[in-house]
mmCIF file of C-alpha atoms in Angstrom:
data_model
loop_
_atom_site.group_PDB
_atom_site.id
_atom_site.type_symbol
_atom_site.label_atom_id
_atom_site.label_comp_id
_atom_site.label_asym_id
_atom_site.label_seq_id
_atom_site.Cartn_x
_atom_site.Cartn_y
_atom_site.Cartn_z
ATOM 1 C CA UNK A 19 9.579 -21.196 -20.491
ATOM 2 C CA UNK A 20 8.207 -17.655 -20.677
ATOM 3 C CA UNK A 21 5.526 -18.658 -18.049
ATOM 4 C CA UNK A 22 8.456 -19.956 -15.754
ATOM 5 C CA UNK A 23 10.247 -17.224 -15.802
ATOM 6 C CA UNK A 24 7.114 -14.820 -15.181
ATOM 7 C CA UNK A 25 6.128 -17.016 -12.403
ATOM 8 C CA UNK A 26 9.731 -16.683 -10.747
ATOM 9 C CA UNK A 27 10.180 -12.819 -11.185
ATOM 10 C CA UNK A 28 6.535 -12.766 -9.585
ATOM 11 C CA UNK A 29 7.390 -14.635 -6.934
ATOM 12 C CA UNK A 30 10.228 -12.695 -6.738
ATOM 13 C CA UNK A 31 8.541 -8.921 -6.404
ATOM 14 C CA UNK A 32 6.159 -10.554 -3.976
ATOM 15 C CA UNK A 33 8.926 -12.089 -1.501
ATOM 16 C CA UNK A 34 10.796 -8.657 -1.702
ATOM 17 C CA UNK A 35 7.355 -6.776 -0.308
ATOM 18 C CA UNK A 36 6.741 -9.345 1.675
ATOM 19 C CA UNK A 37 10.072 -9.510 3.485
ATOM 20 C CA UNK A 38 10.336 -5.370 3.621
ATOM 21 C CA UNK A 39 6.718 -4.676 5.142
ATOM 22 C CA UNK A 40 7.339 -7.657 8.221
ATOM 23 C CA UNK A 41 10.872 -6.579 9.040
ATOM 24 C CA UNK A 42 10.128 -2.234 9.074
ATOM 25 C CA UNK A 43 8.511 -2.926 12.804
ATOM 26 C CA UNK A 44 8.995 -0.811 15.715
ATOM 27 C CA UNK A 45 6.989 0.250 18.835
ATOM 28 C CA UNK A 46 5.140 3.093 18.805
ATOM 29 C CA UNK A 47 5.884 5.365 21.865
ATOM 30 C CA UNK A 48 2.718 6.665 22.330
ATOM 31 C CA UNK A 49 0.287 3.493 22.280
ATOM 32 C CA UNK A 50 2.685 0.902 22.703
ATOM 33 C CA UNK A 51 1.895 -0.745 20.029
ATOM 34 C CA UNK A 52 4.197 -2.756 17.451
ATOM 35 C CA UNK A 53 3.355 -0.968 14.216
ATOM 36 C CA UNK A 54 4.975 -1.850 10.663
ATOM 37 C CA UNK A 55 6.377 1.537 9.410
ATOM 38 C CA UNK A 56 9.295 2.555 6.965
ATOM 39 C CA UNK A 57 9.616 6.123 7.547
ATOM 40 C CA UNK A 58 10.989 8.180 10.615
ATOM 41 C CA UNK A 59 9.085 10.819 12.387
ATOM 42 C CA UNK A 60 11.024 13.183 11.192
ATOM 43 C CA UNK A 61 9.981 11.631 7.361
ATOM 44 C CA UNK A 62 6.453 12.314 8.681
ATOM 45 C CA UNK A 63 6.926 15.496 9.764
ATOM 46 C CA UNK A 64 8.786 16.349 6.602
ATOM 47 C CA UNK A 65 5.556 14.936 4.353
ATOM 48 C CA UNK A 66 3.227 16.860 6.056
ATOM 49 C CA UNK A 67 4.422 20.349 6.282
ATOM 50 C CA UNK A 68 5.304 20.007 2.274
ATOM 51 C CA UNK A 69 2.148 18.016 1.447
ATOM 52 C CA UNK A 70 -0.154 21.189 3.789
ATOM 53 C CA UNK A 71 -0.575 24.210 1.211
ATOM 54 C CA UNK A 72 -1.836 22.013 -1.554
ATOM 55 C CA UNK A 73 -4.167 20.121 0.501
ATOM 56 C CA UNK A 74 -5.968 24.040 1.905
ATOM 57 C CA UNK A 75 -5.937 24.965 -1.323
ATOM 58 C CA UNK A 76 -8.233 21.782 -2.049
ATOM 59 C CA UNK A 77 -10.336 23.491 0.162
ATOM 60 C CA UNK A 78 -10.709 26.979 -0.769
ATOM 61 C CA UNK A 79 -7.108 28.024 0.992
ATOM 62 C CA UNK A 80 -7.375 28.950 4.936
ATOM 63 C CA UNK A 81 -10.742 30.856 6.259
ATOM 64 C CA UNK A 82 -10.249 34.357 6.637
ATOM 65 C CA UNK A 83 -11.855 34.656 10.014
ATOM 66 C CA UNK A 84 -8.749 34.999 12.100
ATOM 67 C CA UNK A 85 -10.625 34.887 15.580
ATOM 68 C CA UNK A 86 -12.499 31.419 14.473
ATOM 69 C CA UNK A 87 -9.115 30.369 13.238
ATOM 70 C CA UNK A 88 -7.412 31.511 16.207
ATOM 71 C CA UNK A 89 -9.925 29.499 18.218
ATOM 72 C CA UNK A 90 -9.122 26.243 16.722
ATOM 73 C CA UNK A 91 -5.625 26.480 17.258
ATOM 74 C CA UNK A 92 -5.952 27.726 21.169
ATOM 75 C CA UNK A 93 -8.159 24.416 21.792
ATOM 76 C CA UNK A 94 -5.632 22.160 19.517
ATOM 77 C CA UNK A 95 -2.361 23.227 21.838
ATOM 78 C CA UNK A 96 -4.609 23.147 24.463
ATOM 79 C CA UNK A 97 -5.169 19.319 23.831
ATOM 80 C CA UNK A 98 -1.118 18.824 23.418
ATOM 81 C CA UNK A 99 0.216 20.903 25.840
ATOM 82 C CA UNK A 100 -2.131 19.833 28.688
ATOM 83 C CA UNK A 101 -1.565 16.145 27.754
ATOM 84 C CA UNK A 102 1.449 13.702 26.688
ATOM 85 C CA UNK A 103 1.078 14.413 23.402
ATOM 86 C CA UNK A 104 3.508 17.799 24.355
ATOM 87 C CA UNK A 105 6.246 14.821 24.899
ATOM 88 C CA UNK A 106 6.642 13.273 21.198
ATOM 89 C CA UNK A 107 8.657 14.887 18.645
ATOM 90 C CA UNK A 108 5.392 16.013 16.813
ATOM 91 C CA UNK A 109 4.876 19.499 15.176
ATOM 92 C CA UNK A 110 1.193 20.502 15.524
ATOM 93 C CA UNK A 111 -0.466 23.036 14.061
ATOM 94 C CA UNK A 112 -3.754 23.359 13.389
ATOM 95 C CA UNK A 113 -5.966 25.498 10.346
ATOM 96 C CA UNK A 114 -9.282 26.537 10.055
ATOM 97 C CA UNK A 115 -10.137 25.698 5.785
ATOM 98 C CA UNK A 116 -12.554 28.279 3.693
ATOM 99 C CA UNK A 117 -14.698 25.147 2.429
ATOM 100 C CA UNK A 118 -18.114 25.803 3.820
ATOM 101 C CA UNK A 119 -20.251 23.047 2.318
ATOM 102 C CA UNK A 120 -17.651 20.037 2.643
ATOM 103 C CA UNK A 121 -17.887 18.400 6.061
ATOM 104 C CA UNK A 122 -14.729 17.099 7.392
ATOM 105 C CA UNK A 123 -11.444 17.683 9.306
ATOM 106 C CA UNK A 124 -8.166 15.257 9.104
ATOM 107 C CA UNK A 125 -4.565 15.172 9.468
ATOM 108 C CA UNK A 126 -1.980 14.989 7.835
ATOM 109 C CA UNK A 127 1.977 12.710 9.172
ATOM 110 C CA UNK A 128 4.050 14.769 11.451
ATOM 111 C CA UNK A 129 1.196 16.712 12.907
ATOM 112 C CA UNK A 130 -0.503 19.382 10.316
ATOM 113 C CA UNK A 131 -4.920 19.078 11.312
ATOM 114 C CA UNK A 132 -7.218 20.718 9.283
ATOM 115 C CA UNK A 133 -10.793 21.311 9.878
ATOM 116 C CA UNK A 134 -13.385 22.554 7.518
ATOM 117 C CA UNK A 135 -15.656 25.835 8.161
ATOM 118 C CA UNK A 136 -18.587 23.415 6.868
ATOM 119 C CA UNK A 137 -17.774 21.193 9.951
ATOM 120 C CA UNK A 138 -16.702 23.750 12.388
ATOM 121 C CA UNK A 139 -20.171 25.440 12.061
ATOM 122 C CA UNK A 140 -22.119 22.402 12.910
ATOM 123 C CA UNK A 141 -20.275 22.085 15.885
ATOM 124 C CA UNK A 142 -22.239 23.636 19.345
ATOM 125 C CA UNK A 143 -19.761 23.865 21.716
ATOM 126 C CA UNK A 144 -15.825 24.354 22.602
ATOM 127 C CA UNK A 145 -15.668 20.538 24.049
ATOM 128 C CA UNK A 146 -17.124 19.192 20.921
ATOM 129 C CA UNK A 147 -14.788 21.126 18.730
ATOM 130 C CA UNK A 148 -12.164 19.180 21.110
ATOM 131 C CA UNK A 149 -13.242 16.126 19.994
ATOM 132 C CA UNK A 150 -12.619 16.913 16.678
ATOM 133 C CA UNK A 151 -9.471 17.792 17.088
ATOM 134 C CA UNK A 152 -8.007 14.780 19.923
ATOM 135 C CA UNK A 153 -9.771 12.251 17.313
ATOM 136 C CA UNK A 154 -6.873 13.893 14.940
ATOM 137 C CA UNK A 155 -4.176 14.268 17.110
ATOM 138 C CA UNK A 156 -4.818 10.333 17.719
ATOM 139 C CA UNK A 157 -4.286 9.919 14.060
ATOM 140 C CA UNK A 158 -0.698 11.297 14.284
ATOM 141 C CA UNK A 159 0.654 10.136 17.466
ATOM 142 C CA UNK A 160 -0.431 6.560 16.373
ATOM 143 C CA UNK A 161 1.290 7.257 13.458
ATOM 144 C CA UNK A 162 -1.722 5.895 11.294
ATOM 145 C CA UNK A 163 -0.653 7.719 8.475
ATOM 146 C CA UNK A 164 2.635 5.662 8.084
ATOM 147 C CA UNK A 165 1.116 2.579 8.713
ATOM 148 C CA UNK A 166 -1.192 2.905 5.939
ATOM 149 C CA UNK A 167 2.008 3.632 3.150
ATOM 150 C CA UNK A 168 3.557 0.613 4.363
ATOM 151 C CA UNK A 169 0.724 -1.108 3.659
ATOM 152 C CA UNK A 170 0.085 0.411 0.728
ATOM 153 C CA UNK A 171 3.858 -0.459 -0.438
ATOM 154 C CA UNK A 172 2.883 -3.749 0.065
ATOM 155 C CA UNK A 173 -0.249 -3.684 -1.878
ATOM 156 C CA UNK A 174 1.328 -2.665 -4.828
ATOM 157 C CA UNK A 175 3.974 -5.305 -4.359
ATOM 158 C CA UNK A 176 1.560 -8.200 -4.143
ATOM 159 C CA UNK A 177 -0.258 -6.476 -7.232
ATOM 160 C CA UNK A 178 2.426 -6.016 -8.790
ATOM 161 C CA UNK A 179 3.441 -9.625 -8.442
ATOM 162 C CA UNK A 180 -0.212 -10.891 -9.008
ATOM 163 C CA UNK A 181 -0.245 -8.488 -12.627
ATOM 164 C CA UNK A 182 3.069 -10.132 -13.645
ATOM 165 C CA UNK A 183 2.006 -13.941 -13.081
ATOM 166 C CA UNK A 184 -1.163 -13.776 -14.424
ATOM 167 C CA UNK A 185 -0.937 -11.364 -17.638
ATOM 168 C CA UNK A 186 -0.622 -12.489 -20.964
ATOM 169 C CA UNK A 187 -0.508 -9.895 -23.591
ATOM 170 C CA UNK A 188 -1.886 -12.323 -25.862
ATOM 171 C CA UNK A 189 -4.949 -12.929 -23.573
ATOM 172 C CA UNK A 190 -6.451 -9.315 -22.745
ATOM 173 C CA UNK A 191 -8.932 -10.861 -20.329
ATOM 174 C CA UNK A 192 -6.146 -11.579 -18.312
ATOM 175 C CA UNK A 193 -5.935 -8.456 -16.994
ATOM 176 C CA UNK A 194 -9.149 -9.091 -14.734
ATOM 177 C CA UNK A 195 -6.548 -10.913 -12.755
ATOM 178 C CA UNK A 196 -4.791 -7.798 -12.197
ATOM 179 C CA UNK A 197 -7.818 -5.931 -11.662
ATOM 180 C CA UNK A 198 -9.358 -8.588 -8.634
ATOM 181 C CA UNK A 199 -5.608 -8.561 -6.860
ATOM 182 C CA UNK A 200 -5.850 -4.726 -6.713
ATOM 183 C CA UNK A 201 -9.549 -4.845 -5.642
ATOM 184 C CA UNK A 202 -8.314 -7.098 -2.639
ATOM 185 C CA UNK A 203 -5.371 -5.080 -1.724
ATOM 186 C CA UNK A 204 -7.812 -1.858 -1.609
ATOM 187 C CA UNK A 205 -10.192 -3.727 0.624
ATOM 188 C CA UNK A 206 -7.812 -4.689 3.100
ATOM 189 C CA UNK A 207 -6.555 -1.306 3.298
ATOM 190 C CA UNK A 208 -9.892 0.302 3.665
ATOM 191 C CA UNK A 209 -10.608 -2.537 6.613
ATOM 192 C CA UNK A 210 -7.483 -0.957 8.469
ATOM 193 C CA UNK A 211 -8.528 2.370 8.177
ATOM 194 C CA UNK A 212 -11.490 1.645 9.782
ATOM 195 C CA UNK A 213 -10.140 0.257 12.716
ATOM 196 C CA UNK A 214 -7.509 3.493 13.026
ATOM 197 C CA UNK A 215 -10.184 5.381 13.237
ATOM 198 C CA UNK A 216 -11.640 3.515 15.990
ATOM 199 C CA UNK A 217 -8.502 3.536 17.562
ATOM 200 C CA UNK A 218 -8.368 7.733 17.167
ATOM 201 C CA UNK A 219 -11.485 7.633 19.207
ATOM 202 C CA UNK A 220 -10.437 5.918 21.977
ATOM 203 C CA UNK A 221 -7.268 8.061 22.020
ATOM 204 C CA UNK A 222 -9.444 11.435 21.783
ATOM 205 C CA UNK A 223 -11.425 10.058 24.821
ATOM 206 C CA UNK A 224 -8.067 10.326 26.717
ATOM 207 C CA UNK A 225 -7.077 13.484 25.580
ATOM 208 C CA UNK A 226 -10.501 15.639 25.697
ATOM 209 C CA UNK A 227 -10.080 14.577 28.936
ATOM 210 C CA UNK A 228 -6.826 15.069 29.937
ATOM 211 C CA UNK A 229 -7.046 18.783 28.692
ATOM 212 C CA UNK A 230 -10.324 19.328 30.705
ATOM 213 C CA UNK A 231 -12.890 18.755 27.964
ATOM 214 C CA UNK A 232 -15.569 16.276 28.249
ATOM 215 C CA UNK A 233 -15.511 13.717 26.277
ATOM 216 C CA UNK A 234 -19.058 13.253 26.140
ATOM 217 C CA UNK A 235 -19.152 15.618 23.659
ATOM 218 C CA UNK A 236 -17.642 13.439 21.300
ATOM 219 C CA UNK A 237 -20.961 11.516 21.410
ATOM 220 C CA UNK A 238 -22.986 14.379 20.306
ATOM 221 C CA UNK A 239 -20.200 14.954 17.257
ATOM 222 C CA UNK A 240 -21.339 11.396 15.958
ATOM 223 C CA UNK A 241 -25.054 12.547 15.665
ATOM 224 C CA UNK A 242 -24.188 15.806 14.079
ATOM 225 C CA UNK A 243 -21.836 13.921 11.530
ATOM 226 C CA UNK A 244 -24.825 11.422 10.714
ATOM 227 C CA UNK A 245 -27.255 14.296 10.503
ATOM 228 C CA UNK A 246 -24.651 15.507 7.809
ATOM 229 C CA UNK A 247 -24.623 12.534 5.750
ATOM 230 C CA UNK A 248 -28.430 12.566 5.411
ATOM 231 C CA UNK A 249 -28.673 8.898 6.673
ATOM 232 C CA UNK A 250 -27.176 8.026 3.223
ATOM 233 C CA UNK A 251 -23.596 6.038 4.063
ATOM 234 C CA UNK A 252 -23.697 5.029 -0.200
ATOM 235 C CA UNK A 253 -23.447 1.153 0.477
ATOM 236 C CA UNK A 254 -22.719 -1.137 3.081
ATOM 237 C CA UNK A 255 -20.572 -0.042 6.316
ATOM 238 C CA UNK A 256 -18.275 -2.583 5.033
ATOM 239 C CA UNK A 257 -17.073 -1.172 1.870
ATOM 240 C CA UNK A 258 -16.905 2.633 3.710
ATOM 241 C CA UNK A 259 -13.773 4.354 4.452
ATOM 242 C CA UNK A 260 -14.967 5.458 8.061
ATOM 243 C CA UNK A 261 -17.084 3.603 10.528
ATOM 244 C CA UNK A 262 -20.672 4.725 10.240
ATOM 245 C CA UNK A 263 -20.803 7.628 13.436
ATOM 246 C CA UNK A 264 -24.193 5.728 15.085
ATOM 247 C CA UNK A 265 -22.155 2.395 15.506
ATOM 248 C CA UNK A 266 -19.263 4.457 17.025
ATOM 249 C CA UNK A 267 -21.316 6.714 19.949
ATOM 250 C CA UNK A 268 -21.504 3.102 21.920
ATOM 251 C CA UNK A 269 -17.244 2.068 21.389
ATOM 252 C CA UNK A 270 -16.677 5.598 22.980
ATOM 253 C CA UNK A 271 -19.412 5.755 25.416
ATOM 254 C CA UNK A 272 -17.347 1.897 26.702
ATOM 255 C CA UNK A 273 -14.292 4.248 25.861
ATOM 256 C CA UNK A 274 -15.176 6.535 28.657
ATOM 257 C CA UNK A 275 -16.417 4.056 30.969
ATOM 258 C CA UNK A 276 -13.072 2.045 31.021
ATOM 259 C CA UNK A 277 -11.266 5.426 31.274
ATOM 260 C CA UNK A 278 -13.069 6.737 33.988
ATOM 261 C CA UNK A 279 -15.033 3.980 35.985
ATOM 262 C CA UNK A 280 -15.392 5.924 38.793
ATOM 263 C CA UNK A 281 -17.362 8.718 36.923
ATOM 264 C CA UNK A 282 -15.454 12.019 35.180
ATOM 265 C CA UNK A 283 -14.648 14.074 37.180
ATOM 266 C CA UNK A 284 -16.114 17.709 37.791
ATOM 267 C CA UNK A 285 -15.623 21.117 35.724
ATOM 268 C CA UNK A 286 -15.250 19.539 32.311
ATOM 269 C CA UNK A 287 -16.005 21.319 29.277
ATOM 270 C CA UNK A 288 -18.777 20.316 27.381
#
């Protein structure tokens, strides 16, 4: 009887998840995309102004170079105010970190970007620095961020389910159950992530060169990100949160051919 009524409640906490992720859809303005999201833009916007001081002081707090810092932030509003980006509801603002040895930039819902001085001082020109920064913007206007709570809502609702059916307190190595459903739902989500990050590529092609940057450069900020990982990717692409850079210089280079196939056009910044 006990095993029934597990089996029902499970089945129960699973439906529910099921039944909230599939029914929170909308289009997304930007791409025009049907996404699965249950929080407004303002939500996002909320999330990422609170969530911003703790996350720079992860990284050693802001840089105090105010010119480099300025820098960053005249070539991020030049990317949304010389684009459509200036059109959606976002708040961007964008901060230079004190981290000098950690390599990375990233963004947070509602429009708060972040780039490291470990990153920023690899970089060898203004148009690359671009890059950097429309690859960012692309996660917030396609609203990857939300997507990947929703999902994760849902992984913890299948889990959840999964933990309740199979558990037996009586049975401790029933818990590897538990342990292979959560696996799972951490592999799909890792699977998505890669392919938003795909997608931000394609969408910083657009912008680099909508705001008169080249988005060539982009190309030449996938070597310098491999060159930073030593070669070393610590296991198979597969089971990494980001697409290894080499495999993503040729999905932009088609990026750029599809957006311009007449050639770009003169005068871009490189």
């Amino acid at each position: 009887m006990k095993a029934v009524i597990k089996f029902i409640i499970a089945l129960l906490v699973a439906a529910v998840s099921l039944v909230t992720y599939w029914c929170s859809s909308e289009e997304n303005e930007f791409t025009g995309e049907e996404q699965r999201v249950d929080m407004t833009v303002e939500q996002e916007i909320a999330l990422g102004l609170q969530a911003a001081p703790q996350m720079a002081e992860q990284y050693g707090g802001l840089h105090p170079d105010q010119k480099a810092a300025q820098e960053v932030k005249a070539i991020g509003q030049r990317l949304v105010q010389s684009t459509r980006v200036k059109d959606t509801p976002y708040q961007f603002d964008f901060h230079l970190l004190a981290d000098e040895q950690t390599v990375n930039a990233f963004a947070l819902p509602g429009g708060q970007i972040f780039i490291t001085a470990g990153l920023l001082r690899r970089l060898e020109s203004e148009g690359q620095l671009a890059g950097v920064l429309g690859h960012e913007i692309g996660h917030v206007v396609a609203r990857h961020s939300a997507q990947q709570l929703a999902k994760a809502k849902l992984t913890q609702g299948l889990t959840g389910a999964a933990a309740i059916a199979t558990y037996d307190p009586e049975n401790p190595a029933s818990r590897s159950g538990a342990a292979v459903a959560a696996m799972i739902g951490q592999l799909v989500n890792m699977n998505y992530g890669r392919e938003d990050e795909l997608e931000s590529d394609m969408l910083a092609v657009q912008l680099t060169g909508s705001a008169g940057y080249d988005p060539r450069s982009m190309m030449r900020v996938m070597q310098i990100l491999e060159e930073a990982s030593g070669g070393s990717r610590g296991g198979p692409e597969f089971l990494q949160t980001h697409p290894n850079p080499g495999n993503r210089v040729a999905k932009i280079e088609a990026a750029i051919q599809r957006e311009y196939p007449s050639g770009l056009p003169e005068g871009l910044i490189e």
